[in-house]
């Protein structure tokens, strides 16, 4: 919902993207849901914004922001908003790739502010004898820092995307390790257990054989009190579990990578 006029109400002024720049969203009080869905109190028509992205509550002179589990995330002045966050006039809020400045009824801030010039040294006035003229000596003056809002928000968006991608890469690495380890154990276990079975078949006494049935060990000789066939079977089963787990983790990581590319696509650095 975009409303023009009524300058006494707190409001959100859209800064980016360029096609939404300048839109004003009035905060009329109470709880207002922000999102892409047309049923939201404040609608942001941007594909990167979740259907119900965040909620802003205004109670008297206090306004708070709370993310509603959005996929693109919500930041305030470049910091990820976790839980309930109090808002102050001039705060820049990012809903995924859409950034807006929060303004109260008592302040309408420009997009870029320069701090007032502060004089470090101003000499006292002196008058030339016999003359009414007064001279002033002004020392060095320093300007304040210019706040580049758009670039700050872009950096926060980029950092969030890179953080998700690092988590995906770490998951893929764990998946590869588990898969290869599982495959190795599976092969070793299969070879050991298969060898025991072949040895058992070869030792089955045939007609006229001198081998007694009690001499046959169906699970092979013992190793540390455990039949080697049991160890081979255990390695085979453990390898199967690790291999399956690795494959599942790899599929999950690939799905998360596709979701990051969909919800947080790569955006080139804006020229400002």
PDB file of C-alpha atoms in Angstrom:
ATOM      1  CA  UNK A   1       0.000   0.000   0.000  1.00  0.00           C
ATOM      2  CA  UNK A   2       1.565   3.237  -1.131  1.00  0.00           C
ATOM      3  CA  UNK A   3       0.033   6.444   0.202  1.00  0.00           C
ATOM      4  CA  UNK A   4       1.034   9.988  -0.616  1.00  0.00           C
ATOM      5  CA  UNK A   5       0.523  12.962   1.676  1.00  0.00           C
ATOM      6  CA  UNK A   6      -0.178  13.069   5.399  1.00  0.00           C
ATOM      7  CA  UNK A   7       3.379  14.059   6.352  1.00  0.00           C
ATOM      8  CA  UNK A   8       2.669  13.754  10.091  1.00  0.00           C
ATOM      9  CA  UNK A   9       2.746   9.932   9.958  1.00  0.00           C
ATOM     10  CA  UNK A  10       5.918   7.849  10.220  1.00  0.00           C
ATOM     11  CA  UNK A  11       6.815   6.434   6.852  1.00  0.00           C
ATOM     12  CA  UNK A  12       9.163   4.316   4.756  1.00  0.00           C
ATOM     13  CA  UNK A  13      10.740   5.984   1.724  1.00  0.00           C
ATOM     14  CA  UNK A  14      11.952   3.486  -0.898  1.00  0.00           C
ATOM     15  CA  UNK A  15      15.582   4.017  -1.957  1.00  0.00           C
ATOM     16  CA  UNK A  16      16.281   0.986  -4.156  1.00  0.00           C
ATOM     17  CA  UNK A  17      15.654  -0.559  -6.646  1.00  0.00           C
ATOM     18  CA  UNK A  18      15.430   2.340  -9.087  1.00  0.00           C
ATOM     19  CA  UNK A  19      11.967   1.406 -10.406  1.00  0.00           C
ATOM     20  CA  UNK A  20      10.491   1.713  -6.873  1.00  0.00           C
ATOM     21  CA  UNK A  21      12.625   4.677  -5.803  1.00  0.00           C
ATOM     22  CA  UNK A  22      10.655   7.509  -4.200  1.00  0.00           C
ATOM     23  CA  UNK A  23       7.586   5.474  -3.209  1.00  0.00           C
ATOM     24  CA  UNK A  24       6.301   6.360   0.259  1.00  0.00           C
ATOM     25  CA  UNK A  25       4.713   3.791   2.563  1.00  0.00           C
ATOM     26  CA  UNK A  26       2.764   5.357   5.452  1.00  0.00           C
ATOM     27  CA  UNK A  27       2.775   3.650   8.832  1.00  0.00           C
ATOM     28  CA  UNK A  28      -0.715   4.357  10.120  1.00  0.00           C
ATOM     29  CA  UNK A  29      -0.195   2.535  13.433  1.00  0.00           C
ATOM     30  CA  UNK A  30      -0.677  -0.922  14.857  1.00  0.00           C
ATOM     31  CA  UNK A  31       0.841  -3.980  13.142  1.00  0.00           C
ATOM     32  CA  UNK A  32       1.536  -3.688   9.432  1.00  0.00           C
ATOM     33  CA  UNK A  33       2.790  -6.689   7.430  1.00  0.00           C
ATOM     34  CA  UNK A  34       5.271  -5.947   4.650  1.00  0.00           C
ATOM     35  CA  UNK A  35       5.610  -8.340   1.734  1.00  0.00           C
ATOM     36  CA  UNK A  36       4.971  -9.202  -1.893  1.00  0.00           C
ATOM     37  CA  UNK A  37       1.483 -10.623  -1.317  1.00  0.00           C
ATOM     38  CA  UNK A  38      -1.342  -8.217  -2.282  1.00  0.00           C
ATOM     39  CA  UNK A  39      -3.044  -8.947   1.056  1.00  0.00           C
ATOM     40  CA  UNK A  40      -0.153  -7.355   3.010  1.00  0.00           C
ATOM     41  CA  UNK A  41      -0.644  -3.958   4.635  1.00  0.00           C
ATOM     42  CA  UNK A  42       2.439  -2.630   2.823  1.00  0.00           C
ATOM     43  CA  UNK A  43       3.087  -4.224  -0.571  1.00  0.00           C
ATOM     44  CA  UNK A  44       6.578  -4.333  -2.114  1.00  0.00           C
ATOM     45  CA  UNK A  45       6.261  -5.493  -5.709  1.00  0.00           C
ATOM     46  CA  UNK A  46       9.675  -7.141  -6.002  1.00  0.00           C
ATOM     47  CA  UNK A  47      10.346 -10.834  -6.782  1.00  0.00           C
ATOM     48  CA  UNK A  48      13.097 -11.087  -4.130  1.00  0.00           C
ATOM     49  CA  UNK A  49      10.759 -10.007  -1.312  1.00  0.00           C
ATOM     50  CA  UNK A  50       8.923 -12.853   0.446  1.00  0.00           C
ATOM     51  CA  UNK A  51       5.133 -13.005   0.311  1.00  0.00           C
ATOM     52  CA  UNK A  52       5.007 -12.043   4.012  1.00  0.00           C
ATOM     53  CA  UNK A  53       8.484 -10.641   4.646  1.00  0.00           C
ATOM     54  CA  UNK A  54       8.382  -8.630   7.901  1.00  0.00           C
ATOM     55  CA  UNK A  55       6.054  -6.773  10.252  1.00  0.00           C
ATOM     56  CA  UNK A  56       6.317  -3.224  11.617  1.00  0.00           C
ATOM     57  CA  UNK A  57       4.469  -2.331  14.806  1.00  0.00           C
ATOM     58  CA  UNK A  58       3.872   1.282  15.807  1.00  0.00           C
ATOM     59  CA  UNK A  59       2.810   1.939  19.396  1.00  0.00           C
ATOM     60  CA  UNK A  60       2.829   5.571  20.379  1.00  0.00           C
ATOM     61  CA  UNK A  61       6.319   6.958  19.793  1.00  0.00           C
ATOM     62  CA  UNK A  62       7.899   3.501  19.487  1.00  0.00           C
ATOM     63  CA  UNK A  63       8.221   1.578  16.227  1.00  0.00           C
ATOM     64  CA  UNK A  64       9.655  -1.943  16.067  1.00  0.00           C
ATOM     65  CA  UNK A  65      10.552  -4.262  13.183  1.00  0.00           C
ATOM     66  CA  UNK A  66      10.443  -8.077  13.132  1.00  0.00           C
ATOM     67  CA  UNK A  67      11.416 -10.414  10.301  1.00  0.00           C
ATOM     68  CA  UNK A  68       8.829 -13.139   9.567  1.00  0.00           C
ATOM     69  CA  UNK A  69      11.263 -15.852   8.460  1.00  0.00           C
ATOM     70  CA  UNK A  70      11.822 -14.350   5.015  1.00  0.00           C
ATOM     71  CA  UNK A  71      14.103 -16.125   2.556  1.00  0.00           C
ATOM     72  CA  UNK A  72      15.936 -12.940   1.537  1.00  0.00           C
ATOM     73  CA  UNK A  73      16.442 -11.632   5.087  1.00  0.00           C
ATOM     74  CA  UNK A  74      15.892  -8.216   6.664  1.00  0.00           C
ATOM     75  CA  UNK A  75      18.686  -5.833   7.696  1.00  0.00           C
ATOM     76  CA  UNK A  76      18.788  -2.511   9.556  1.00  0.00           C
ATOM     77  CA  UNK A  77      21.712  -0.260   8.666  1.00  0.00           C
ATOM     78  CA  UNK A  78      23.490  -3.257   7.149  1.00  0.00           C
ATOM     79  CA  UNK A  79      23.038  -5.508  10.216  1.00  0.00           C
ATOM     80  CA  UNK A  80      20.850  -8.604   9.993  1.00  0.00           C
ATOM     81  CA  UNK A  81      17.685  -8.019  12.033  1.00  0.00           C
ATOM     82  CA  UNK A  82      17.269 -10.841  14.546  1.00  0.00           C
ATOM     83  CA  UNK A  83      14.172 -10.842  16.740  1.00  0.00           C
ATOM     84  CA  UNK A  84      12.418  -7.548  17.448  1.00  0.00           C
ATOM     85  CA  UNK A  85      14.399  -4.449  16.461  1.00  0.00           C
ATOM     86  CA  UNK A  86      13.593  -0.868  17.526  1.00  0.00           C
ATOM     87  CA  UNK A  87      13.642   1.674  14.707  1.00  0.00           C
ATOM     88  CA  UNK A  88      14.955   5.213  14.851  1.00  0.00           C
ATOM     89  CA  UNK A  89      14.441   7.988  12.383  1.00  0.00           C
ATOM     90  CA  UNK A  90      16.990   7.719   9.587  1.00  0.00           C
ATOM     91  CA  UNK A  91      17.469   3.932   9.840  1.00  0.00           C
ATOM     92  CA  UNK A  92      17.844   2.226   6.457  1.00  0.00           C
ATOM     93  CA  UNK A  93      15.996  -1.081   6.250  1.00  0.00           C
ATOM     94  CA  UNK A  94      16.620  -3.744   3.610  1.00  0.00           C
ATOM     95  CA  UNK A  95      13.897  -6.225   2.686  1.00  0.00           C
ATOM     96  CA  UNK A  96      16.003  -8.599   0.500  1.00  0.00           C
ATOM     97  CA  UNK A  97      17.037  -6.257  -2.373  1.00  0.00           C
ATOM     98  CA  UNK A  98      14.573  -3.469  -1.548  1.00  0.00           C
ATOM     99  CA  UNK A  99      15.925  -0.772   0.773  1.00  0.00           C
ATOM    100  CA  UNK A 100      13.899   1.964   2.451  1.00  0.00           C
ATOM    101  CA  UNK A 101      14.587   4.783   4.915  1.00  0.00           C
ATOM    102  CA  UNK A 102      12.457   5.031   8.049  1.00  0.00           C
ATOM    103  CA  UNK A 103      11.331   8.597   8.867  1.00  0.00           C
ATOM    104  CA  UNK A 104       9.318   9.863  11.802  1.00  0.00           C
ATOM    105  CA  UNK A 105       6.940  12.791  11.884  1.00  0.00           C
ATOM    106  CA  UNK A 106       9.663  15.000  13.345  1.00  0.00           C
ATOM    107  CA  UNK A 107      12.367  14.390  10.766  1.00  0.00           C
ATOM    108  CA  UNK A 108      12.522  14.215   6.987  1.00  0.00           C
ATOM    109  CA  UNK A 109      16.070  13.207   6.128  1.00  0.00           C
ATOM    110  CA  UNK A 110      17.842  13.703   2.838  1.00  0.00           C
ATOM    111  CA  UNK A 111      19.300  10.613   1.171  1.00  0.00           C
ATOM    112  CA  UNK A 112      22.827  11.808   1.786  1.00  0.00           C
ATOM    113  CA  UNK A 113      23.707  13.902   4.774  1.00  0.00           C
ATOM    114  CA  UNK A 114      26.846  15.904   5.373  1.00  0.00           C
ATOM    115  CA  UNK A 115      27.634  16.853   8.902  1.00  0.00           C
ATOM    116  CA  UNK A 116      27.818  20.590   9.585  1.00  0.00           C
ATOM    117  CA  UNK A 117      31.203  22.191   9.242  1.00  0.00           C
ATOM    118  CA  UNK A 118      32.961  22.450  12.570  1.00  0.00           C
ATOM    119  CA  UNK A 119      35.625  25.027  13.084  1.00  0.00           C
ATOM    120  CA  UNK A 120      38.562  23.739  15.092  1.00  0.00           C
ATOM    121  CA  UNK A 121      39.883  27.141  15.990  1.00  0.00           C
ATOM    122  CA  UNK A 122      38.305  30.560  15.801  1.00  0.00           C
ATOM    123  CA  UNK A 123      40.494  33.362  17.066  1.00  0.00           C
ATOM    124  CA  UNK A 124      38.868  36.094  19.101  1.00  0.00           C
ATOM    125  CA  UNK A 125      37.930  39.235  17.298  1.00  0.00           C
ATOM    126  CA  UNK A 126      40.496  41.940  17.156  1.00  0.00           C
ATOM    127  CA  UNK A 127      40.111  45.519  16.129  1.00  0.00           C
ATOM    128  CA  UNK A 128      42.700  47.700  14.528  1.00  0.00           C
ATOM    129  CA  UNK A 129      43.404  50.744  16.656  1.00  0.00           C
ATOM    130  CA  UNK A 130      41.620  53.779  15.322  1.00  0.00           C
ATOM    131  CA  UNK A 131      39.362  51.669  13.133  1.00  0.00           C
ATOM    132  CA  UNK A 132      35.957  50.102  13.666  1.00  0.00           C
ATOM    133  CA  UNK A 133      36.813  47.220  11.319  1.00  0.00           C
ATOM    134  CA  UNK A 134      36.902  43.814  12.966  1.00  0.00           C
ATOM    135  CA  UNK A 135      38.980  40.901  11.659  1.00  0.00           C
ATOM    136  CA  UNK A 136      38.401  37.212  12.266  1.00  0.00           C
ATOM    137  CA  UNK A 137      40.867  34.358  11.880  1.00  0.00           C
ATOM    138  CA  UNK A 138      39.281  30.982  11.108  1.00  0.00           C
ATOM    139  CA  UNK A 139      41.301  27.807  11.648  1.00  0.00           C
ATOM    140  CA  UNK A 140      41.071  24.529   9.770  1.00  0.00           C
ATOM    141  CA  UNK A 141      37.573  23.231   9.029  1.00  0.00           C
ATOM    142  CA  UNK A 142      36.690  19.551   8.608  1.00  0.00           C
ATOM    143  CA  UNK A 143      33.595  18.228   6.875  1.00  0.00           C
ATOM    144  CA  UNK A 144      31.711  15.227   8.211  1.00  0.00           C
ATOM    145  CA  UNK A 145      31.563  11.811   6.568  1.00  0.00           C
ATOM    146  CA  UNK A 146      29.166  11.231   3.692  1.00  0.00           C
ATOM    147  CA  UNK A 147      26.983   8.179   4.243  1.00  0.00           C
ATOM    148  CA  UNK A 148      26.706   6.133   1.038  1.00  0.00           C
ATOM    149  CA  UNK A 149      23.422   4.363   1.804  1.00  0.00           C
ATOM    150  CA  UNK A 150      23.049   2.474  -1.463  1.00  0.00           C
ATOM    151  CA  UNK A 151      26.550   1.010  -1.401  1.00  0.00           C
ATOM    152  CA  UNK A 152      26.182  -0.014   2.279  1.00  0.00           C
ATOM    153  CA  UNK A 153      22.975  -1.902   1.501  1.00  0.00           C
ATOM    154  CA  UNK A 154      24.546  -3.568  -1.532  1.00  0.00           C
ATOM    155  CA  UNK A 155      27.469  -4.730   0.619  1.00  0.00           C
ATOM    156  CA  UNK A 156      25.083  -6.195   3.215  1.00  0.00           C
ATOM    157  CA  UNK A 157      23.170  -8.045   0.459  1.00  0.00           C
ATOM    158  CA  UNK A 158      26.411  -9.381  -1.049  1.00  0.00           C
ATOM    159  CA  UNK A 159      27.717 -10.543   2.339  1.00  0.00           C
ATOM    160  CA  UNK A 160      24.459 -12.370   3.044  1.00  0.00           C
ATOM    161  CA  UNK A 161      24.588 -14.145  -0.345  1.00  0.00           C
ATOM    162  CA  UNK A 162      28.246 -15.113   0.123  1.00  0.00           C
ATOM    163  CA  UNK A 163      27.525 -16.431   3.636  1.00  0.00           C
ATOM    164  CA  UNK A 164      24.806 -18.755   2.284  1.00  0.00           C
ATOM    165  CA  UNK A 165      27.073 -19.895  -0.551  1.00  0.00           C
ATOM    166  CA  UNK A 166      29.885 -20.684   1.900  1.00  0.00           C
ATOM    167  CA  UNK A 167      27.487 -22.854   3.931  1.00  0.00           C
ATOM    168  CA  UNK A 168      26.431 -24.679   0.749  1.00  0.00           C
ATOM    169  CA  UNK A 169      30.068 -25.262  -0.224  1.00  0.00           C
ATOM    170  CA  UNK A 170      30.878 -26.626   3.255  1.00  0.00           C
ATOM    171  CA  UNK A 171      27.906 -29.017   3.039  1.00  0.00           C
ATOM    172  CA  UNK A 172      29.078 -30.257  -0.378  1.00  0.00           C
ATOM    173  CA  UNK A 173      32.580 -30.876   0.991  1.00  0.00           C
ATOM    174  CA  UNK A 174      31.211 -32.944   3.886  1.00  0.00           C
ATOM    175  CA  UNK A 175      28.995 -34.854   1.455  1.00  0.00           C
ATOM    176  CA  UNK A 176      31.973 -35.755  -0.773  1.00  0.00           C
ATOM    177  CA  UNK A 177      34.050 -36.937   2.208  1.00  0.00           C
ATOM    178  CA  UNK A 178      31.223 -39.107   3.558  1.00  0.00           C
ATOM    179  CA  UNK A 179      30.440 -40.535   0.129  1.00  0.00           C
ATOM    180  CA  UNK A 180      34.039 -41.531  -0.673  1.00  0.00           C
ATOM    181  CA  UNK A 181      34.672 -42.916   2.833  1.00  0.00           C
ATOM    182  CA  UNK A 182      31.434 -44.887   2.678  1.00  0.00           C
ATOM    183  CA  UNK A 183      32.301 -46.252  -0.765  1.00  0.00           C
ATOM    184  CA  UNK A 184      35.752 -47.347   0.450  1.00  0.00           C
ATOM    185  CA  UNK A 185      34.375 -49.115   3.546  1.00  0.00           C
ATOM    186  CA  UNK A 186      31.644 -50.725   1.450  1.00  0.00           C
ATOM    187  CA  UNK A 187      34.203 -52.190  -0.991  1.00  0.00           C
ATOM    188  CA  UNK A 188      36.499 -53.434   1.802  1.00  0.00           C
ATOM    189  CA  UNK A 189      33.623 -54.968   3.745  1.00  0.00           C
ATOM    190  CA  UNK A 190      32.247 -56.641   0.623  1.00  0.00           C
ATOM    191  CA  UNK A 191      35.660 -58.071  -0.235  1.00  0.00           C
ATOM    192  CA  UNK A 192      36.222 -59.432   3.286  1.00  0.00           C
ATOM    193  CA  UNK A 193      32.754 -60.927   3.662  1.00  0.00           C
ATOM    194  CA  UNK A 194      32.801 -62.286   0.130  1.00  0.00           C
ATOM    195  CA  UNK A 195      36.163 -63.938   0.781  1.00  0.00           C
ATOM    196  CA  UNK A 196      34.805 -65.616   3.894  1.00  0.00           C
ATOM    197  CA  UNK A 197      31.807 -66.957   1.971  1.00  0.00           C
ATOM    198  CA  UNK A 198      34.015 -68.321  -0.828  1.00  0.00           C
ATOM    199  CA  UNK A 199      36.336 -69.954   1.720  1.00  0.00           C
ATOM    200  CA  UNK A 200      33.323 -71.500   3.479  1.00  0.00           C
ATOM    201  CA  UNK A 201      32.025 -72.977   0.212  1.00  0.00           C
ATOM    202  CA  UNK A 202      35.426 -74.397  -0.645  1.00  0.00           C
ATOM    203  CA  UNK A 203      35.723 -76.100   2.736  1.00  0.00           C
ATOM    204  CA  UNK A 204      32.354 -77.858   2.599  1.00  0.00           C
ATOM    205  CA  UNK A 205      33.298 -81.540   2.735  1.00  0.00           C
ATOM    206  CA  UNK A 206      32.575 -83.572  -0.334  1.00  0.00           C
ATOM    207  CA  UNK A 207      32.101 -87.324  -0.566  1.00  0.00           C
ATOM    208  CA  UNK A 208      35.245 -89.032   0.583  1.00  0.00           C
ATOM    209  CA  UNK A 209      36.815 -85.850   1.958  1.00  0.00           C
ATOM    210  CA  UNK A 210      38.879 -86.020   5.141  1.00  0.00           C
ATOM    211  CA  UNK A 211      37.594 -82.620   6.357  1.00  0.00           C
ATOM    212  CA  UNK A 212      35.308 -82.921   9.341  1.00  0.00           C
ATOM    213  CA  UNK A 213      32.223 -80.617   9.590  1.00  0.00           C
ATOM    214  CA  UNK A 214      33.359 -79.325  12.957  1.00  0.00           C
ATOM    215  CA  UNK A 215      36.557 -78.000  11.315  1.00  0.00           C
ATOM    216  CA  UNK A 216      34.591 -75.637   9.083  1.00  0.00           C
ATOM    217  CA  UNK A 217      34.244 -71.988  10.268  1.00  0.00           C
ATOM    218  CA  UNK A 218      31.310 -70.436   8.377  1.00  0.00           C
ATOM    219  CA  UNK A 219      32.258 -66.872   9.459  1.00  0.00           C
ATOM    220  CA  UNK A 220      35.999 -67.296   9.099  1.00  0.00           C
ATOM    221  CA  UNK A 221      38.707 -67.158  11.743  1.00  0.00           C
ATOM    222  CA  UNK A 222      38.414 -64.839  14.738  1.00  0.00           C
ATOM    223  CA  UNK A 223      40.146 -61.457  14.934  1.00  0.00           C
ATOM    224  CA  UNK A 224      40.303 -60.091  18.489  1.00  0.00           C
ATOM    225  CA  UNK A 225      37.569 -62.544  19.406  1.00  0.00           C
ATOM    226  CA  UNK A 226      35.257 -61.474  16.557  1.00  0.00           C
ATOM    227  CA  UNK A 227      34.789 -63.579  13.413  1.00  0.00           C
ATOM    228  CA  UNK A 228      36.310 -61.855  10.398  1.00  0.00           C
ATOM    229  CA  UNK A 229      33.101 -62.412   8.452  1.00  0.00           C
ATOM    230  CA  UNK A 230      31.172 -60.356  11.031  1.00  0.00           C
ATOM    231  CA  UNK A 231      33.751 -57.548  10.736  1.00  0.00           C
ATOM    232  CA  UNK A 232      33.446 -57.573   6.953  1.00  0.00           C
ATOM    233  CA  UNK A 233      29.658 -57.440   7.132  1.00  0.00           C
ATOM    234  CA  UNK A 234      29.816 -54.550   9.659  1.00  0.00           C
ATOM    235  CA  UNK A 235      32.168 -52.591   7.371  1.00  0.00           C
ATOM    236  CA  UNK A 236      29.841 -53.212   4.438  1.00  0.00           C
ATOM    237  CA  UNK A 237      26.791 -51.934   6.334  1.00  0.00           C
ATOM    238  CA  UNK A 238      28.657 -48.899   7.739  1.00  0.00           C
ATOM    239  CA  UNK A 239      29.955 -48.011   4.289  1.00  0.00           C
ATOM    240  CA  UNK A 240      26.426 -48.261   2.857  1.00  0.00           C
ATOM    241  CA  UNK A 241      25.099 -45.854   5.521  1.00  0.00           C
ATOM    242  CA  UNK A 242      27.904 -43.317   4.991  1.00  0.00           C
ATOM    243  CA  UNK A 243      27.558 -43.466   1.203  1.00  0.00           C
ATOM    244  CA  UNK A 244      23.794 -42.931   1.395  1.00  0.00           C
ATOM    245  CA  UNK A 245      24.239 -40.032   3.837  1.00  0.00           C
ATOM    246  CA  UNK A 246      26.802 -38.383   1.560  1.00  0.00           C
ATOM    247  CA  UNK A 247      24.504 -38.646  -1.459  1.00  0.00           C
ATOM    248  CA  UNK A 248      21.580 -37.150   0.498  1.00  0.00           C
ATOM    249  CA  UNK A 249      23.740 -34.237   1.737  1.00  0.00           C
ATOM    250  CA  UNK A 250      24.927 -33.555  -1.802  1.00  0.00           C
ATOM    251  CA  UNK A 251      21.335 -33.433  -3.089  1.00  0.00           C
ATOM    252  CA  UNK A 252      20.348 -31.085  -0.234  1.00  0.00           C
ATOM    253  CA  UNK A 253      23.324 -28.790  -0.934  1.00  0.00           C
ATOM    254  CA  UNK A 254      22.453 -28.628  -4.638  1.00  0.00           C
ATOM    255  CA  UNK A 255      18.851 -27.723  -3.779  1.00  0.00           C
ATOM    256  CA  UNK A 256      20.026 -24.990  -1.365  1.00  0.00           C
ATOM    257  CA  UNK A 257      22.360 -23.594  -4.052  1.00  0.00           C
ATOM    258  CA  UNK A 258      19.452 -23.333  -6.494  1.00  0.00           C
ATOM    259  CA  UNK A 259      17.356 -21.607  -3.816  1.00  0.00           C
ATOM    260  CA  UNK A 260      20.107 -19.061  -3.084  1.00  0.00           C
ATOM    261  CA  UNK A 261      20.474 -18.268  -6.802  1.00  0.00           C
ATOM    262  CA  UNK A 262      16.698 -17.853  -7.025  1.00  0.00           C
ATOM    263  CA  UNK A 263      16.090 -15.786  -3.878  1.00  0.00           C
ATOM    264  CA  UNK A 264      19.432 -13.942  -3.769  1.00  0.00           C
ATOM    265  CA  UNK A 265      20.599 -13.632  -7.393  1.00  0.00           C
ATOM    266  CA  UNK A 266      23.969 -12.144  -8.195  1.00  0.00           C
ATOM    267  CA  UNK A 267      23.636  -8.379  -8.605  1.00  0.00           C
ATOM    268  CA  UNK A 268      26.483  -6.375 -10.221  1.00  0.00           C
ATOM    269  CA  UNK A 269      28.022  -3.575  -8.130  1.00  0.00           C
ATOM    270  CA  UNK A 270      25.962  -0.390  -8.654  1.00  0.00           C
ATOM    271  CA  UNK A 271      27.792   2.616 -10.048  1.00  0.00           C
ATOM    272  CA  UNK A 272      27.350   5.586  -7.754  1.00  0.00           C
TER     273      UNK A 272
END
